PDB file of C-alpha atoms in Angstrom:
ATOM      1  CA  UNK A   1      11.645 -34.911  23.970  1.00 52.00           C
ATOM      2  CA  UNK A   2      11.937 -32.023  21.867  1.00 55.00           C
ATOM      3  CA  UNK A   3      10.575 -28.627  22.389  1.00 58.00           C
ATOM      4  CA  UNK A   4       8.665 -28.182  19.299  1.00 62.00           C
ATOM      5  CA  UNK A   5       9.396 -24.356  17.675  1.00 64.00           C
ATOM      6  CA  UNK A   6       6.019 -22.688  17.383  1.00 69.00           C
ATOM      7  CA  UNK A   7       5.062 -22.673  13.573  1.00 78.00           C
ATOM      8  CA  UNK A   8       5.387 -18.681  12.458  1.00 87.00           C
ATOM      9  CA  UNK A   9       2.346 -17.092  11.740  1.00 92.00           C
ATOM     10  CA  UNK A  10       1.406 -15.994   8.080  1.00 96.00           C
ATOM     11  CA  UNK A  11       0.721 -12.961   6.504  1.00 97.00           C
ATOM     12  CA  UNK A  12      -2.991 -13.127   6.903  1.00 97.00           C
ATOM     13  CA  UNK A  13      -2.788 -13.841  10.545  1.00 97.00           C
ATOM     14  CA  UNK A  14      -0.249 -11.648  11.069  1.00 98.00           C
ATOM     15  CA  UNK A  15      -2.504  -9.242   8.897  1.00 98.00           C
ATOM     16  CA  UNK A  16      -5.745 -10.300  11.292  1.00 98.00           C
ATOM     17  CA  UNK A  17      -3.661  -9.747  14.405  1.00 97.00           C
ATOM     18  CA  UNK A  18      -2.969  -6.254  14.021  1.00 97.00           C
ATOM     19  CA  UNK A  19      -5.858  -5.020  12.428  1.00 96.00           C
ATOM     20  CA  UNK A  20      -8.068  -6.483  15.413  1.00 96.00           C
ATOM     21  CA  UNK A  21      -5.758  -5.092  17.933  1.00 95.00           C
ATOM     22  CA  UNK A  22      -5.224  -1.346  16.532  1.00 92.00           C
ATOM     23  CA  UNK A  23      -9.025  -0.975  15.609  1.00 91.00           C
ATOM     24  CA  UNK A  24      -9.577  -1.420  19.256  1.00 89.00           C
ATOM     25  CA  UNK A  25      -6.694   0.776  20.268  1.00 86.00           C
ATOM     26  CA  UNK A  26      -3.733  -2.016  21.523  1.00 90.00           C
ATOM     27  CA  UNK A  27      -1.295  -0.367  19.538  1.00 89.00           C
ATOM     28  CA  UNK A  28       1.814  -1.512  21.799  1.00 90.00           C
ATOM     29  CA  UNK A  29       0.055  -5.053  22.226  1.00 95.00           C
ATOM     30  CA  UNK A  30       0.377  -5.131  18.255  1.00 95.00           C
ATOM     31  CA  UNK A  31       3.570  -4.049  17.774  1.00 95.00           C
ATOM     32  CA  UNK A  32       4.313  -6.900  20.824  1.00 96.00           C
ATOM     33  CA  UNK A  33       3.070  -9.710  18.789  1.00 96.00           C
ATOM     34  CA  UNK A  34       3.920  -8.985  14.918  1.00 98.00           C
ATOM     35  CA  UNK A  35       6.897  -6.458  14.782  1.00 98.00           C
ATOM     36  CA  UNK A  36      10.762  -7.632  14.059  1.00 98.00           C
ATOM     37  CA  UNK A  37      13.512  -6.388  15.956  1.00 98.00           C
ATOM     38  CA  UNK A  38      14.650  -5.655  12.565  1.00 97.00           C
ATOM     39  CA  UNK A  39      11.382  -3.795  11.500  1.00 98.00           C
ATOM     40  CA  UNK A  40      11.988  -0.765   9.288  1.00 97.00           C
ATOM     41  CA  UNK A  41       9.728   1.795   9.446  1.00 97.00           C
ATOM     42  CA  UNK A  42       8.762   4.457   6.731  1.00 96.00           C
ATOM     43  CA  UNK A  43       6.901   7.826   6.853  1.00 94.00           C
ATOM     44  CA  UNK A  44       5.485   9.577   3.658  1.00 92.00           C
ATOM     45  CA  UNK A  45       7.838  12.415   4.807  1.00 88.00           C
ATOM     46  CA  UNK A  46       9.910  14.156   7.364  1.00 86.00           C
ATOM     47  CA  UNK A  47      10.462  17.740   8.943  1.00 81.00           C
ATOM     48  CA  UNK A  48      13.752  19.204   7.053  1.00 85.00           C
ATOM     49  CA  UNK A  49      16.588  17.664   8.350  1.00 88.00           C
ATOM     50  CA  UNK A  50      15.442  14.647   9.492  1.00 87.00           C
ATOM     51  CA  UNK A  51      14.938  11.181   8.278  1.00 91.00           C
ATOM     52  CA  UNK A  52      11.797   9.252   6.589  1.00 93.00           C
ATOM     53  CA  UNK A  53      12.648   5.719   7.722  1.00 95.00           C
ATOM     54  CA  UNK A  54      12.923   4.615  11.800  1.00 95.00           C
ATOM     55  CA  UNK A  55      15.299   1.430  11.612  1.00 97.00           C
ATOM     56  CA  UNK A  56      14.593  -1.280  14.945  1.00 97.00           C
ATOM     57  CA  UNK A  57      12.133  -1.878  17.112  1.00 97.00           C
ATOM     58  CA  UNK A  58      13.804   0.941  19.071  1.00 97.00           C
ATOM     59  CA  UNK A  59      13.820   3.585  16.832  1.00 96.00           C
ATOM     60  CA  UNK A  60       9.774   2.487  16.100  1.00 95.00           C
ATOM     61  CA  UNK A  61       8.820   2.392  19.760  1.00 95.00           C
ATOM     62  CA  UNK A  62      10.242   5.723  20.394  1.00 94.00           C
ATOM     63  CA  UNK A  63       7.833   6.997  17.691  1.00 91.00           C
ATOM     64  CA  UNK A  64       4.852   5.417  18.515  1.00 91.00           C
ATOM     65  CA  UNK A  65       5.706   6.992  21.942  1.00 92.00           C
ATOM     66  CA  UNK A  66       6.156  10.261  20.680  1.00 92.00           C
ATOM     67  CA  UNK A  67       3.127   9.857  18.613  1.00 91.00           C
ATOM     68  CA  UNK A  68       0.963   8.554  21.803  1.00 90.00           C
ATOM     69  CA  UNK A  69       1.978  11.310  23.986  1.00 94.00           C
ATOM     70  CA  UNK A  70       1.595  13.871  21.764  1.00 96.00           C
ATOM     71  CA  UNK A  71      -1.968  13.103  20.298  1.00 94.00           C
ATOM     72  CA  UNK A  72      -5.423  12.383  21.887  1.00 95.00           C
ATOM     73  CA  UNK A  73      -7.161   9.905  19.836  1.00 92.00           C
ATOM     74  CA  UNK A  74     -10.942  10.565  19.535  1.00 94.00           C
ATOM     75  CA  UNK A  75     -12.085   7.680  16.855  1.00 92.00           C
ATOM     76  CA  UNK A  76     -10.030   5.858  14.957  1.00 91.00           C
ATOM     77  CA  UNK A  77     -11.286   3.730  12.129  1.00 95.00           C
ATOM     78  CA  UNK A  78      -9.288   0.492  10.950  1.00 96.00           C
ATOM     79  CA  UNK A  79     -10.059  -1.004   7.327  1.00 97.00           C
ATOM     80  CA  UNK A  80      -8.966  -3.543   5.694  1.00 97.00           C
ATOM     81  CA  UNK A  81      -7.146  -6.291   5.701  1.00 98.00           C
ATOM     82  CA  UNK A  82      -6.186  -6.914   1.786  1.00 98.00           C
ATOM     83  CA  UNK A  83      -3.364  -9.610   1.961  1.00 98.00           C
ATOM     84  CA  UNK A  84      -1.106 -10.688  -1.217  1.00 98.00           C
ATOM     85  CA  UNK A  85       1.720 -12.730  -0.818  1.00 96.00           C
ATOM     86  CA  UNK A  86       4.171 -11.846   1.631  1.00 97.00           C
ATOM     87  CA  UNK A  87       2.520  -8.021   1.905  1.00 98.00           C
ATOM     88  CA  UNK A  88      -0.999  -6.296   3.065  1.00 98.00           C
ATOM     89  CA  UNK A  89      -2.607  -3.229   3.264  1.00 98.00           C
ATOM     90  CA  UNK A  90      -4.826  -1.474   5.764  1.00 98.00           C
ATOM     91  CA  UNK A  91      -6.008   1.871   6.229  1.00 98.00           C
ATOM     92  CA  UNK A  92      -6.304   3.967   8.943  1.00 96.00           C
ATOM     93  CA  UNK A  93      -8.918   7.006   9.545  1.00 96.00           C
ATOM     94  CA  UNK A  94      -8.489   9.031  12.917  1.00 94.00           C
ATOM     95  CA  UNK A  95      -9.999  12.091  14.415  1.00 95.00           C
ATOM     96  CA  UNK A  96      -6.971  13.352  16.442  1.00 95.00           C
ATOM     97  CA  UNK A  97      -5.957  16.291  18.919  1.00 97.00           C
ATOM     98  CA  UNK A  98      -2.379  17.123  18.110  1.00 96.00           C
ATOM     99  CA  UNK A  99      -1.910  17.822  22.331  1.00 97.00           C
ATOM    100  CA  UNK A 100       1.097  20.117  21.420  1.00 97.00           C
ATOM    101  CA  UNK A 101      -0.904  22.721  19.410  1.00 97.00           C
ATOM    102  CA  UNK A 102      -4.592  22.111  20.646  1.00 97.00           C
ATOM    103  CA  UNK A 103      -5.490  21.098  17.009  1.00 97.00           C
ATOM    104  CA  UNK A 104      -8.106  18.788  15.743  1.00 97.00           C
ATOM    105  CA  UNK A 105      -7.486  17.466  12.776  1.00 96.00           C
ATOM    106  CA  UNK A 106      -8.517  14.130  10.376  1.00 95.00           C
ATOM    107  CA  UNK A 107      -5.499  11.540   9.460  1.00 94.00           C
ATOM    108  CA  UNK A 108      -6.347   9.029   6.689  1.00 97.00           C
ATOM    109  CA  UNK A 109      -3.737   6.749   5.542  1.00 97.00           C
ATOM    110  CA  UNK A 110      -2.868   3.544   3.746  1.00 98.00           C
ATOM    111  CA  UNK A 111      -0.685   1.734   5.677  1.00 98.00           C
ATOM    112  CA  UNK A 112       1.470  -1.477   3.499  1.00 98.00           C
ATOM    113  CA  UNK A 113       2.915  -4.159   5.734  1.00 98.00           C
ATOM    114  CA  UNK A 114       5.547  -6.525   4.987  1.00 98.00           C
ATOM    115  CA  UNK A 115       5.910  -9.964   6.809  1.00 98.00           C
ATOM    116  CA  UNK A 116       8.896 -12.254   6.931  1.00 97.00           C
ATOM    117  CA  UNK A 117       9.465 -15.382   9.523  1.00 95.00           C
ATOM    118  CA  UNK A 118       6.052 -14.456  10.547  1.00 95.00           C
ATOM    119  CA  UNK A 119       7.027 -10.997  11.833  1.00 97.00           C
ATOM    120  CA  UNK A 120       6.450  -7.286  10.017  1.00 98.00           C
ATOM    121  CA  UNK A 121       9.691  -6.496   8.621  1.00 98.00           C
ATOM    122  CA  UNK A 122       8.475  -3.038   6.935  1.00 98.00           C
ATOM    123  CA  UNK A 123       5.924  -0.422   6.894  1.00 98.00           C
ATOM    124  CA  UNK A 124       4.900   2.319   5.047  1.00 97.00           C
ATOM    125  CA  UNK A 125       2.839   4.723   5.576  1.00 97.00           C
ATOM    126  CA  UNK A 126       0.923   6.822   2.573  1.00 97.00           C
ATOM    127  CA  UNK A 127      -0.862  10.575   2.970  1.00 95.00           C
ATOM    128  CA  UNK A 128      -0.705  13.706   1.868  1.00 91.00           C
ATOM    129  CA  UNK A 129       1.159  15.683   3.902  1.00 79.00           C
TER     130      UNK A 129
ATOM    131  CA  UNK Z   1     -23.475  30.050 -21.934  1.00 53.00           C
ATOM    132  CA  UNK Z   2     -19.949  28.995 -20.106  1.00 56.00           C
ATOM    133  CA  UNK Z   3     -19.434  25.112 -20.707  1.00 59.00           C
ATOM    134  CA  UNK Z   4     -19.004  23.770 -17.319  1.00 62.00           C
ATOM    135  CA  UNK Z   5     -16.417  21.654 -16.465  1.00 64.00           C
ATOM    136  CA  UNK Z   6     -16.918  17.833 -15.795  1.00 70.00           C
ATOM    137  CA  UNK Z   7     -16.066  17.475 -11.822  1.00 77.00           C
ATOM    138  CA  UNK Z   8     -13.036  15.144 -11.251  1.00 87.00           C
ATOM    139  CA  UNK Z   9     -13.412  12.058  -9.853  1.00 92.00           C
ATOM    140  CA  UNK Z  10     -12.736  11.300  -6.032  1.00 96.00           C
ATOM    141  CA  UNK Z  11     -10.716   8.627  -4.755  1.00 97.00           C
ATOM    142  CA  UNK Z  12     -12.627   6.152  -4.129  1.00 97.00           C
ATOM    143  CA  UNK Z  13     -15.124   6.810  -7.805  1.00 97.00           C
ATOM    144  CA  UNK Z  14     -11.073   6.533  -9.266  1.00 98.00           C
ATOM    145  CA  UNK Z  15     -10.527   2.987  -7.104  1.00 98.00           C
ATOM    146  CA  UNK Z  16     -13.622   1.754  -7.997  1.00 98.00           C
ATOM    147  CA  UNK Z  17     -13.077   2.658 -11.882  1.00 97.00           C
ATOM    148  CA  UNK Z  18      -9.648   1.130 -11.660  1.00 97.00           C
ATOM    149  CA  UNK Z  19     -10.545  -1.664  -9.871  1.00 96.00           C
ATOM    150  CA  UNK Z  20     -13.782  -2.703 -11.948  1.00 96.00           C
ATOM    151  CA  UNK Z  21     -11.831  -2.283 -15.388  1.00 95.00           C
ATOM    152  CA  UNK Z  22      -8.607  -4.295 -14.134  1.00 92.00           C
ATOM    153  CA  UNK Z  23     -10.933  -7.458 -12.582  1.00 90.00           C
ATOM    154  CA  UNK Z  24     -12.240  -7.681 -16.536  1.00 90.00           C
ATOM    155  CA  UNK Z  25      -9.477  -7.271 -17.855  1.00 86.00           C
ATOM    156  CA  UNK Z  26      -9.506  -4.152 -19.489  1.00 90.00           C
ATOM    157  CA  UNK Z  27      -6.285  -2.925 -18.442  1.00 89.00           C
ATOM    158  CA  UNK Z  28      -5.893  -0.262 -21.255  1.00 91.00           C
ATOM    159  CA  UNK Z  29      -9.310   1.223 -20.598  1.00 95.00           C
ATOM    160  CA  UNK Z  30      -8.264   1.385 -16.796  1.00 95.00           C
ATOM    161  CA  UNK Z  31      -5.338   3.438 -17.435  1.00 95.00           C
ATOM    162  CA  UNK Z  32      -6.777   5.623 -20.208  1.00 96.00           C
ATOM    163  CA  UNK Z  33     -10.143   6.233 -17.945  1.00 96.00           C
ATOM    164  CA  UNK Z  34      -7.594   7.017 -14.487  1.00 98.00           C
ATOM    165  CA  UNK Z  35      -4.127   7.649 -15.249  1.00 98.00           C
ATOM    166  CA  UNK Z  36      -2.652  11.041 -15.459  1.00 98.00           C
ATOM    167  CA  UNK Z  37      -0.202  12.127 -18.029  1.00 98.00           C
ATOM    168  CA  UNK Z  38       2.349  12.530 -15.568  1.00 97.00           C
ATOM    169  CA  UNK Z  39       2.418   9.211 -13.662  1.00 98.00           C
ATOM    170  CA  UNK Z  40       4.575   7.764 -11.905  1.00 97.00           C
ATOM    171  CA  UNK Z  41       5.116   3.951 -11.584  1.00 97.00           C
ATOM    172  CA  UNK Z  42       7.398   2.133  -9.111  1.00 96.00           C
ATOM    173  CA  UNK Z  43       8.143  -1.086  -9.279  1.00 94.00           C
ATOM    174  CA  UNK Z  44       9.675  -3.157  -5.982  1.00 92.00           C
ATOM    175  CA  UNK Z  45      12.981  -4.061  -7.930  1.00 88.00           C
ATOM    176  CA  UNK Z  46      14.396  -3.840 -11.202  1.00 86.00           C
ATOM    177  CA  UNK Z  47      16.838  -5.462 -12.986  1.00 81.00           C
ATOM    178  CA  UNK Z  48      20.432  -4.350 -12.112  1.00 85.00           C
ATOM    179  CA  UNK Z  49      21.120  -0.718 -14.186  1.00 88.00           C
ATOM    180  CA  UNK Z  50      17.546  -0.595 -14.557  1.00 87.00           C
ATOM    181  CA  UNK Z  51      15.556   2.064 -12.945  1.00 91.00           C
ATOM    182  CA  UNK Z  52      12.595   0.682 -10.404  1.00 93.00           C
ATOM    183  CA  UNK Z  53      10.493   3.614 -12.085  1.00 95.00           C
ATOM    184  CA  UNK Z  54       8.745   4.744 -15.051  1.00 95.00           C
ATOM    185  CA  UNK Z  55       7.972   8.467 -15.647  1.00 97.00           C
ATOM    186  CA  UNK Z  56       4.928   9.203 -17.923  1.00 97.00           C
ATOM    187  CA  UNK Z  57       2.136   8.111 -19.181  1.00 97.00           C
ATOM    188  CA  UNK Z  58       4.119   6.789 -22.899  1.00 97.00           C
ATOM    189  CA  UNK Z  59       6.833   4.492 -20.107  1.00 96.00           C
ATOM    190  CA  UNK Z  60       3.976   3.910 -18.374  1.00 96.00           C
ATOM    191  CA  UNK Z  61       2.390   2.386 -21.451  1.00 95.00           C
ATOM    192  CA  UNK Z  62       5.388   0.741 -22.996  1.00 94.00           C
ATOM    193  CA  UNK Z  63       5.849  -0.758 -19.837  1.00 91.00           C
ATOM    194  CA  UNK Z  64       2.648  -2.356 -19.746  1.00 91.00           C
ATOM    195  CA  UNK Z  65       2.732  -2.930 -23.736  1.00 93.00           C
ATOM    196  CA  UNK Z  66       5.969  -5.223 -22.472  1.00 93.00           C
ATOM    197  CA  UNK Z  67       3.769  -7.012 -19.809  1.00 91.00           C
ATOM    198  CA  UNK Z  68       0.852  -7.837 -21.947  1.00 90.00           C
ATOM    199  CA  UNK Z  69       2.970  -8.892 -24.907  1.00 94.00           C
ATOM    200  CA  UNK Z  70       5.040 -11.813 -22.642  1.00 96.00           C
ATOM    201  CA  UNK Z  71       2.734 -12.675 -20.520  1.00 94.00           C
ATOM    202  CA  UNK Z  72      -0.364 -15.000 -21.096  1.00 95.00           C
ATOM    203  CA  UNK Z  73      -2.888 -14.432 -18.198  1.00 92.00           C
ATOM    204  CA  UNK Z  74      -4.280 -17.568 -16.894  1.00 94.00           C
ATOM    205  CA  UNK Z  75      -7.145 -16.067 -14.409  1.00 92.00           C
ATOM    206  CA  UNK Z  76      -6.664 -12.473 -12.686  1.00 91.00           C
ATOM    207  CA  UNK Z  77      -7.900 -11.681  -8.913  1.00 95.00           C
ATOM    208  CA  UNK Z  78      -8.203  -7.843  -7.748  1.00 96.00           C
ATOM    209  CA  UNK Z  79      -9.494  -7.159  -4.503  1.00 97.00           C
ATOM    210  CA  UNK Z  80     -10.260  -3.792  -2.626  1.00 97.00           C
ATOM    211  CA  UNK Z  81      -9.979  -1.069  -2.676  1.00 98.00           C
ATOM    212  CA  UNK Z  82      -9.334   0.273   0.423  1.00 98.00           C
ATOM    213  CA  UNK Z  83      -9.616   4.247   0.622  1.00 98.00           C
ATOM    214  CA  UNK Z  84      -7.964   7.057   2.600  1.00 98.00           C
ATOM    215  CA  UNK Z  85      -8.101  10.255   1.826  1.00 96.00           C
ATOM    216  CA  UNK Z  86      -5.782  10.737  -2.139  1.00 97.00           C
ATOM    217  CA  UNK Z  87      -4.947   7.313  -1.372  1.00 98.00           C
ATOM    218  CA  UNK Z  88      -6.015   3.556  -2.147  1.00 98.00           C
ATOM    219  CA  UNK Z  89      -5.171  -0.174  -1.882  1.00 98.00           C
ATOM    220  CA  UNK Z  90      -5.469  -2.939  -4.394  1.00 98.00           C
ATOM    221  CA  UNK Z  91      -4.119  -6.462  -4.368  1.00 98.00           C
ATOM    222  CA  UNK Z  92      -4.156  -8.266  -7.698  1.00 96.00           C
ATOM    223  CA  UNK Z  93      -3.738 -12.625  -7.851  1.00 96.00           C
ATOM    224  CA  UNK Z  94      -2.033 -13.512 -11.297  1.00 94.00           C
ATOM    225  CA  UNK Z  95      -1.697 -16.799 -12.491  1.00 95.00           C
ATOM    226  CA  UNK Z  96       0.403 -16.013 -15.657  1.00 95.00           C
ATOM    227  CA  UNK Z  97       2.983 -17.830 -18.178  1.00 97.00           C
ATOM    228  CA  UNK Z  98       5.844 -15.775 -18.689  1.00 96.00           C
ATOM    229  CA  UNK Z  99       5.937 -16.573 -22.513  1.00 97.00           C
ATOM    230  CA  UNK Z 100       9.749 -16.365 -23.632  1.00 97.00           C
ATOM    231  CA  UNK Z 101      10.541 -19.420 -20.557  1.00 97.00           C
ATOM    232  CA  UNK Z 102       6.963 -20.785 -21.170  1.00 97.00           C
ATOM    233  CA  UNK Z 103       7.099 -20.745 -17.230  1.00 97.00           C
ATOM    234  CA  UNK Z 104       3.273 -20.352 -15.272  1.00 97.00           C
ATOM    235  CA  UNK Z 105       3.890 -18.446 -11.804  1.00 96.00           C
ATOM    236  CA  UNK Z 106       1.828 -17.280  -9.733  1.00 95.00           C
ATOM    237  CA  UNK Z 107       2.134 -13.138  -8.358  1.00 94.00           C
ATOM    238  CA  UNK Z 108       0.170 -11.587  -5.326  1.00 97.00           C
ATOM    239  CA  UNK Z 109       0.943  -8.021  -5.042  1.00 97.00           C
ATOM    240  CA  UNK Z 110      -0.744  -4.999  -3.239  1.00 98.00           C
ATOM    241  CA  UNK Z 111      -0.485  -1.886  -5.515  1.00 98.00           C
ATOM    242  CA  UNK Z 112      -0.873   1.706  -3.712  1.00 98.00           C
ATOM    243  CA  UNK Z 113      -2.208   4.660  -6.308  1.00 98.00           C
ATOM    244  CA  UNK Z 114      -2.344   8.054  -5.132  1.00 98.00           C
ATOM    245  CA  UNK Z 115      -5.277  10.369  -6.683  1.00 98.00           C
ATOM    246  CA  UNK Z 116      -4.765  13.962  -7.452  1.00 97.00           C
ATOM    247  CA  UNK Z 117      -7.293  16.254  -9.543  1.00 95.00           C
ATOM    248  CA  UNK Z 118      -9.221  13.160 -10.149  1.00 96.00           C
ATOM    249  CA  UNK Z 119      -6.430  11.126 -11.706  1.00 97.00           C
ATOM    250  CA  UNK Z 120      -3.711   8.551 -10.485  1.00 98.00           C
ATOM    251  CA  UNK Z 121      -0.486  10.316 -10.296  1.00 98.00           C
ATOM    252  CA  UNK Z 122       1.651   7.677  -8.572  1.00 98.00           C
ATOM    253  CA  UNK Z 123       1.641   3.894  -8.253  1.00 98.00           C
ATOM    254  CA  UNK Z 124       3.410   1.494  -6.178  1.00 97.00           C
ATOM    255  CA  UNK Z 125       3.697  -2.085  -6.247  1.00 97.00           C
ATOM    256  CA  UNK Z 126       4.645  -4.438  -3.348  1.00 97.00           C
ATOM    257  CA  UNK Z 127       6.159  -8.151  -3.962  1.00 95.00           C
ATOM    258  CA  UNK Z 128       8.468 -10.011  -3.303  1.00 91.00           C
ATOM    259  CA  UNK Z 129      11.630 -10.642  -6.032  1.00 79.00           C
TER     260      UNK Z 129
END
């Protein structure tokens, strides 16, 4: 008998997925279940020098590390999400300590995802910087 | 007796103008009530030595004068926003007829604006070509 391929999820459960796991802080779980290999990942900016976009789950991983280590979280709020076609959006509102610096600050951000084969293929991230 | 000024808008009293206007259908009010003079608008493709934005509130317009013009618009869906900060999140359903091909599609897009001085300086739509 065959194995039957599991059917891929769609954009609004891929959408559900990660908004339910980030809004209760299972960032890596998320990024488990919906992100490509291939995902490409892009920033509203970058220091001098360096680049907007992280390309591979790699390149991603090692900035959700950096990000992880380097901030304590004290609330984070999760909104959304809104879900056309192959794309969604979701914000983000956090009360962080940037760990480096000892500095509290407030990060709100639109976040717009883009799913294909039932994985997030791109991000981008919008805020003033 | 100084005239005071009129306070700008926030983000979300912008999101909620924009969003109101465009589920009527009043797309020209939207843009004349919320749109700066120095927009920009960014498309997700364009067609091949055609630029993916428009700079201005006149390209802004013409664009949109283009859009109207070919386009008959069956019923229109816009859902949000979602806020953060200078930013928001829209998603607009179109079931249109493209009126030179007499061809009735269907487009589900999430459009990011960014707010500054109480007006939208930049838009971005997300689709897929």
């Amino acid at each position: 008998m065959a194995t039957q391929a599991t059917p891929s999820m769609t954009t609004k459960e891929i959408a559900d997925t990660l908004t339910k796991l980030c809004s209760v802080g299972k960032f890596d779980e998320a990024m488990n279940k919906t992100y490509s290999n291939n995902i490409v990942s892009m920033e509203a900016g970058a220091p001098p020098g360096e680049s907007r976009d992280a390309k591979g789950i790699d390149a991603v991983r090692k900035k959700a590390e950096w990000w992880t280590t380097n901030h304590e979280v004290h609330s984070a709020k999760v909104e959304g999400p809104l879900v056309a076609g192959a794309h969604f959006a979701v914000t983000y509102k956090l009360d962080v300590t940037f760990k480096p610096q000892n500095r509290r600050f407030t990060m709100e951000e639109v976040a717009v995802y883009k799913v294909a084969d039932g994985k997030i293929v791109y991000e981008e991230f919008f805020y003033n910087m």
